[in-house]
Coordinates of C-alpha atoms and ligand atoms in Angstrom, one line a residue:
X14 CA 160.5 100.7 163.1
X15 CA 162.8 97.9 164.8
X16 CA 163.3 94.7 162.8
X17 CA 164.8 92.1 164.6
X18 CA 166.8 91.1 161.6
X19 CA 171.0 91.2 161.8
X20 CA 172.2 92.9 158.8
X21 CA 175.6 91.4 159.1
X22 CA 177.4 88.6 157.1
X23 CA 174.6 88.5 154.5
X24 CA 174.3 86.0 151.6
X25 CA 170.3 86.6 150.2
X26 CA 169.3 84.6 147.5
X27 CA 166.2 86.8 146.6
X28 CA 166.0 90.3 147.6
X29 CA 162.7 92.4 147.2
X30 CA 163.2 95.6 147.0
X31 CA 160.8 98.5 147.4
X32 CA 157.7 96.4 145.9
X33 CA 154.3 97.7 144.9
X34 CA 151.1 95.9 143.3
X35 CA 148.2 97.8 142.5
X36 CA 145.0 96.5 141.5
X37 CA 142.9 99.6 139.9
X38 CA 142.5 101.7 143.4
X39 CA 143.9 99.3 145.4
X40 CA 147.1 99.3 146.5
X41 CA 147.6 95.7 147.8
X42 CA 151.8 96.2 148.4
X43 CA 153.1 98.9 149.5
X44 CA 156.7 99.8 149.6
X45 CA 157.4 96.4 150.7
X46 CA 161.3 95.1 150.7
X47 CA 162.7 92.0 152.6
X48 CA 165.4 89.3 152.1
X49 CA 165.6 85.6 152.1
X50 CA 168.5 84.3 152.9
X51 CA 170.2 81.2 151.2
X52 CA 169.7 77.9 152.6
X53 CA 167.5 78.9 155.2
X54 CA 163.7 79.2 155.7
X55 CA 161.9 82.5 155.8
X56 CA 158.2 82.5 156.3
X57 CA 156.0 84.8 155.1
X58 CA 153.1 85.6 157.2
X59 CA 150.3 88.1 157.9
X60 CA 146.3 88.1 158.2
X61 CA 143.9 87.3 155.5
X62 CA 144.1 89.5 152.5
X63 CA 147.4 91.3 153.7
X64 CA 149.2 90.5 150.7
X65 CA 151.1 87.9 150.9
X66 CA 150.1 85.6 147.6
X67 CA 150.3 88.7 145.5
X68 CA 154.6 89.0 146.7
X69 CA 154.4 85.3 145.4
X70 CA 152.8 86.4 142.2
X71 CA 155.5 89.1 141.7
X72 CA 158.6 87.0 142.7
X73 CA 157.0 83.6 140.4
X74 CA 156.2 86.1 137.5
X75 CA 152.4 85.7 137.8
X76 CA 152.0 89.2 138.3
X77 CA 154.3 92.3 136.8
X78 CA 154.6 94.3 139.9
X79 CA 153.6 98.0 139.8
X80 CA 157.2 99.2 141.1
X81 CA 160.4 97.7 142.8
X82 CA 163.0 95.4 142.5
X83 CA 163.0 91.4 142.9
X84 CA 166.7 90.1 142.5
X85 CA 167.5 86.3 142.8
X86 CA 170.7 85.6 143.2
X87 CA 171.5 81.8 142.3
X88 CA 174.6 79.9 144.3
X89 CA 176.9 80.5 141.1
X90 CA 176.9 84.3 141.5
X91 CA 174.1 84.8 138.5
X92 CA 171.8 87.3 139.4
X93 CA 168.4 87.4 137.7
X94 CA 165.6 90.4 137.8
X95 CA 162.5 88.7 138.0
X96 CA 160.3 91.4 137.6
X97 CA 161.8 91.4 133.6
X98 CA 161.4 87.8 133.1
X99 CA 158.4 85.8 131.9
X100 CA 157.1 83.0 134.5
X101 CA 158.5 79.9 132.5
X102 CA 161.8 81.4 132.6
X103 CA 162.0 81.9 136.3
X104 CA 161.8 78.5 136.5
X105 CA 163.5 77.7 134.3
X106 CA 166.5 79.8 134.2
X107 CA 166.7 81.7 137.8
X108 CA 165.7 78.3 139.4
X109 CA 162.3 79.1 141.0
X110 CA 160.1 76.8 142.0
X111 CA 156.5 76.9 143.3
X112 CA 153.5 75.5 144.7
X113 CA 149.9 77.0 145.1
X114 CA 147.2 77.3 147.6
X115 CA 144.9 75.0 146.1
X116 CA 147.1 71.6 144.8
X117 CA 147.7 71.7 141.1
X118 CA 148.9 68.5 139.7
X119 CA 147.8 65.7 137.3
X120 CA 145.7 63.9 139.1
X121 CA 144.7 61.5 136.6
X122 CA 148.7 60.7 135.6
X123 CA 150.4 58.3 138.5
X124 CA 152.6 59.8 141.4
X125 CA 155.8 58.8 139.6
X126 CA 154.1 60.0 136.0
X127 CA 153.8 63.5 138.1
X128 CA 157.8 63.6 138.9
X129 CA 158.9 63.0 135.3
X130 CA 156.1 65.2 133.8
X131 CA 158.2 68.1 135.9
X132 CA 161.4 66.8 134.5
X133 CA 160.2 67.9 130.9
X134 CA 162.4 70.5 130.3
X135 CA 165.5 68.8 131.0
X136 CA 164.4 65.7 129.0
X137 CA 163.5 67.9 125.9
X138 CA 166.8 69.5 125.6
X139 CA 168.3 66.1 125.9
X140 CA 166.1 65.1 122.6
X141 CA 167.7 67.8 121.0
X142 CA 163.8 68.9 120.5
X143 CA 163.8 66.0 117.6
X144 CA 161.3 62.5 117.6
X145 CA 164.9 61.2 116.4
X146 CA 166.6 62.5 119.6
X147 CA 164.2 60.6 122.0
X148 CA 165.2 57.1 120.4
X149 CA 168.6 57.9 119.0
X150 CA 170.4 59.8 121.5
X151 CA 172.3 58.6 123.8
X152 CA 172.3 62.4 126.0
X153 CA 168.0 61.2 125.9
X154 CA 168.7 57.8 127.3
X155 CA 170.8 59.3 130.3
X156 CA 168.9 62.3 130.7
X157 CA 166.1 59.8 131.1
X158 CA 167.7 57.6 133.4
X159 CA 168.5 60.7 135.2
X160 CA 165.3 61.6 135.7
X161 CA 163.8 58.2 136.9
X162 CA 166.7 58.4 139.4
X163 CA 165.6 61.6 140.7
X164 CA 162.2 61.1 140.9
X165 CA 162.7 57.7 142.9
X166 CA 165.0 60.0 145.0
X167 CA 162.1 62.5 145.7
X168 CA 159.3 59.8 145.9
X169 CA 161.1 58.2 148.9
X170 CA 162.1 61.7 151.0
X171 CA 158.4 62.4 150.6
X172 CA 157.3 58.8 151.4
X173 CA 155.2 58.3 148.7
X174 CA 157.6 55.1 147.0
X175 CA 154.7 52.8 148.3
X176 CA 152.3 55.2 146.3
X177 CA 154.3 55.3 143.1
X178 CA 152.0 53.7 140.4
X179 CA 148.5 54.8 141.9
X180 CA 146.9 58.3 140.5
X181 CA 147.8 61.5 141.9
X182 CA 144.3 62.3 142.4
X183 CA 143.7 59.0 144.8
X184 CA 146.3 60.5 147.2
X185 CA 145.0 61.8 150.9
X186 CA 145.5 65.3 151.3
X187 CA 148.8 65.9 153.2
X188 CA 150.5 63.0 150.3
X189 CA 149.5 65.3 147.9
X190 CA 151.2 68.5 149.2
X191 CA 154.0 66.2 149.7
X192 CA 154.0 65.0 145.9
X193 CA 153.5 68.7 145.0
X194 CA 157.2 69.7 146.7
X195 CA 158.6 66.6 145.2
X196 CA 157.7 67.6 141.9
X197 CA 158.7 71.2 142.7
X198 CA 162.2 69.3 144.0
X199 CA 162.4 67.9 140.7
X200 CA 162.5 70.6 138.6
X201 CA 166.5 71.4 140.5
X202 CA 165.2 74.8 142.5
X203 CA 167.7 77.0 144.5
X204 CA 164.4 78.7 146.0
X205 CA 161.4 76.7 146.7
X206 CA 158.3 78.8 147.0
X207 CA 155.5 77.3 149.1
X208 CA 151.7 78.6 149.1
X209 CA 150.3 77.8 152.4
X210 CA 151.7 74.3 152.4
X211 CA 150.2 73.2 155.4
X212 CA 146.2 74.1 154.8
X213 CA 144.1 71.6 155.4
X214 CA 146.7 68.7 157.0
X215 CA 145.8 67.0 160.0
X216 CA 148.3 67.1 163.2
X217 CA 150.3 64.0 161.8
X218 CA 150.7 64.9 157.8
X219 CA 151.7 68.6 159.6
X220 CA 154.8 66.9 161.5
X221 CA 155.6 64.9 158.3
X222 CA 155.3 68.6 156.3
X223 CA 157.6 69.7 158.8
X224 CA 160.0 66.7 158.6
X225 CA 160.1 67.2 154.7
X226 CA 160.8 70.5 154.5
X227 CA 163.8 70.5 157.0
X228 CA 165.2 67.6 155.2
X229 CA 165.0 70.1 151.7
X230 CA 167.1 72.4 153.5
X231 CA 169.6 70.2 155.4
X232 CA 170.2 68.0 152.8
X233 CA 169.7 70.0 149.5
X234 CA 170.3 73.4 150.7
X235 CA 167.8 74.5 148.8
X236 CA 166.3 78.1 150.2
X237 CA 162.7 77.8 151.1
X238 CA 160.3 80.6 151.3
X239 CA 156.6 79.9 152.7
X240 CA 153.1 81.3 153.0
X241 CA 152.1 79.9 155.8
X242 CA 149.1 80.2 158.7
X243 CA 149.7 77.7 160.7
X244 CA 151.8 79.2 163.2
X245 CA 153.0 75.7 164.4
X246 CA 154.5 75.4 161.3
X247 CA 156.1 78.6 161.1
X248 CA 157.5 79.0 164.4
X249 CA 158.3 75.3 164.4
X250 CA 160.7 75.5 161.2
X251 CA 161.5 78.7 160.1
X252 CA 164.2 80.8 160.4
X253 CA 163.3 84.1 159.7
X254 CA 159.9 85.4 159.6
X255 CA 158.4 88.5 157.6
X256 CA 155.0 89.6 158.8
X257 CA 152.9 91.8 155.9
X258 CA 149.4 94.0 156.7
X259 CA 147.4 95.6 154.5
X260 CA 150.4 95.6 152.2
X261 CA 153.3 96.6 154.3
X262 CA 155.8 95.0 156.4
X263 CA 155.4 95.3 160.2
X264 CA 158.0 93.0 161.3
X265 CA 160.9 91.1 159.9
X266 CA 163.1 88.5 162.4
X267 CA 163.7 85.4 163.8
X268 CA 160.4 83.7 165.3
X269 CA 161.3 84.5 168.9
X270 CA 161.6 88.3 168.1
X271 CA 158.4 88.1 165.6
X272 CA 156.3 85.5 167.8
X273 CA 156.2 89.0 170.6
X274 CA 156.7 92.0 168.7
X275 CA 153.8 93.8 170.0
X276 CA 152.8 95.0 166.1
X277 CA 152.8 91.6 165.3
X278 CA 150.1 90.4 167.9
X279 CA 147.7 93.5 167.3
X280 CA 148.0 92.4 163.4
X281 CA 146.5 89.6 164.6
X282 CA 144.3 90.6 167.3
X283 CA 142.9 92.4 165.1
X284 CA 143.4 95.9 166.8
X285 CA 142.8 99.0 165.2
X286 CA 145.8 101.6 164.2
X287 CA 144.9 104.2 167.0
X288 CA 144.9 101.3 170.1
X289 CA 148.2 99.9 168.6
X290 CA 150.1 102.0 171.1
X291 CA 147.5 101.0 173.9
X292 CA 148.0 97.2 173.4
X293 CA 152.0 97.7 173.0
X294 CA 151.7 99.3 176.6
X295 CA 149.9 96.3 178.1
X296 CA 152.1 94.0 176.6
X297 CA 154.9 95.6 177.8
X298 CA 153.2 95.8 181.0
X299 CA 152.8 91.9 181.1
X300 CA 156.3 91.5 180.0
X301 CA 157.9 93.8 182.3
X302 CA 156.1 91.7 185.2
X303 CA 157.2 88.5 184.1
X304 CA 160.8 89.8 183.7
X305 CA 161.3 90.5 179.7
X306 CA 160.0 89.6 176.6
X307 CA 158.6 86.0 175.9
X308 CA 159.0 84.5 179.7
Ligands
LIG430 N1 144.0 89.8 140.8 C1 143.6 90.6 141.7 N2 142.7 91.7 141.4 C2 142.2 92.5 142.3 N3 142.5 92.4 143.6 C3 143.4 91.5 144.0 C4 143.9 90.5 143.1 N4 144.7 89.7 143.8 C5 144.7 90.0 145.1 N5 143.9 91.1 145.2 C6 143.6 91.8 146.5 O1 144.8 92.2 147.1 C7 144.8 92.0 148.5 C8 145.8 91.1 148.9 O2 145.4 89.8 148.5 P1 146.3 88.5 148.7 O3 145.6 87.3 148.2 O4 147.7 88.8 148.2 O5 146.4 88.4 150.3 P2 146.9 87.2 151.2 O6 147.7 87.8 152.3 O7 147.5 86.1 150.4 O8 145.5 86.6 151.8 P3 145.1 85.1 152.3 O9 145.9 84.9 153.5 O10 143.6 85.3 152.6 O11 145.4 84.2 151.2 C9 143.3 91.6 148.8 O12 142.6 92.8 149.1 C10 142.9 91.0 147.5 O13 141.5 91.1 147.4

């Protein structure tokens, strides 16, 4: 199979490797491998039920894959297998972040309680893990004056300053995917892992998505991998895209190449195996007509 994928002058911050998830007789991945590479945005797409959530179960810990290899590499040089570590600890220590399908937050605590809520970690190691810590250190007070810092910093890229003191769960929609990938930024990720975070935006919270999430990676260089259907998103702001069906990759690129790889638009057609070959030939057809591929 051709990937359209340039295996030169590589620097992947997560590498899966060979991965498999079975669920009693199921086999939902299948010998699947792919690489994200750092500081850009890979998407990972593919038609309902291909997969796709359970590779973000195996890389956020959720799930213990079957088989195969998941290997973040952080900017230092530290390598981490996830597959061997527990799901707080690839947060915590590889530097994974995540959000989910359906919005998970505290949507009784404010907006700005939500960003320091994420920040627990850091603010309990700065307490030395004591009651006497949190008044009597001064590594608490700056930790905590860190931490209000950051979170102001977050609250303004996603624009939700204005929104600060009101509950999470007043928020419209599309502010609360944004608060979700602020709090995720707050937790200091090198790979931000995003679960389908356009669903259910309108047009104008989809271009403010967008905005957002190419800020993260100009400004943070923080590696973003996404589940994602909405193909204006994906095409719109990724840089590599890996397409899964029924458990397997059928193409791996950069959107141009993926956006006309004839596989890619049967997957979604929803052609059978056996008139694959058929629908390659009358794309190919087209193409050849129009003078190559996506004129
Ligand atoms: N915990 C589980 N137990 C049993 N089967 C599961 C489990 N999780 C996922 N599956 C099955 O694995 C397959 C892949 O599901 P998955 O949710 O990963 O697909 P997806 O590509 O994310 O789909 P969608 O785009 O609809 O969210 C499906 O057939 C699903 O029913």
């Amino acid at each position: 199979m051709a990937f359209g994928t340039d295996t030169m002058t590589k620097d992947p911050i997560l590498k899966v490797e060979r991965l498999s998830m079975r669920f009693g007789g199921l086999m939902a991945i299948n010998d699947f491998s792919f690489e994200a590479e750092r500081g850009e945005i890979t998407a990972l797409i593919g038609p309902n039920g291909a997969g796709k959530t359970t590779v973000f179960n195996c890389i956020t810990g959720f799930y213990k894959p079957t088989m195969g290899m998941i290997t973040m590499r952080q900017k230092s040089g530290a390598e981490f297998l996830l597959e061997r570590l527990p799901d707080f600890e690839i947060t915590k220590k590889a530097k994974v972040a995540r959000t989910f399908q359906n919005i998970r937050m505290f949507s009784g605590l404010t907006v700005l309680e939500n960003l320091l809520v994420a920040q627990h970690n850091k603010l309990m190691r700065a307490s030395g893990y004591t009651i006497l810590g949190l008044f009597g250190f001064p590594a608490y007070r700056e930790a905590s004056r860190e931490s209000i810092e950051l979170a102001r910093h977050w609250l303004e890229k996603a624009s939700l300053t204005e929104r600060a003191d009101d509950p999470a769960g007043d928020l419209p929609y599309g502010a609360q995917r944004r608060l979700e990938i602020a709090r995720a930024m707050c937790t200091g990720p090198e790979l931000l892992c995003l679960d389908e975070p356009a669903a259910g935006l309108n047009p104008r919270e989809s271009l403010a998505l967008n905005a957002l999430l190419q800020e993260i990676r100009r400004d943070t260089g923080t590696s973003i991998l996404l589940i994602e259907h909405d193909m204006s998103v994906v095409m719109e702001i990724s840089d590599h895209v890996v397409v899964l069906e029924y458990g397997q990759k059928i193409s791996d690129g950069n959107p141009d190449f993926v956006k006309n790889d004839p596989r890619v638009i049967a997957a979604y057609l929803g052609v059978e195996d056996e008139e694959v070959e058929e629908v390659i030939g009358e794309i190919e057809e087209i193409e050849g007509e129009r003078g190559g591929p996506g004129q």
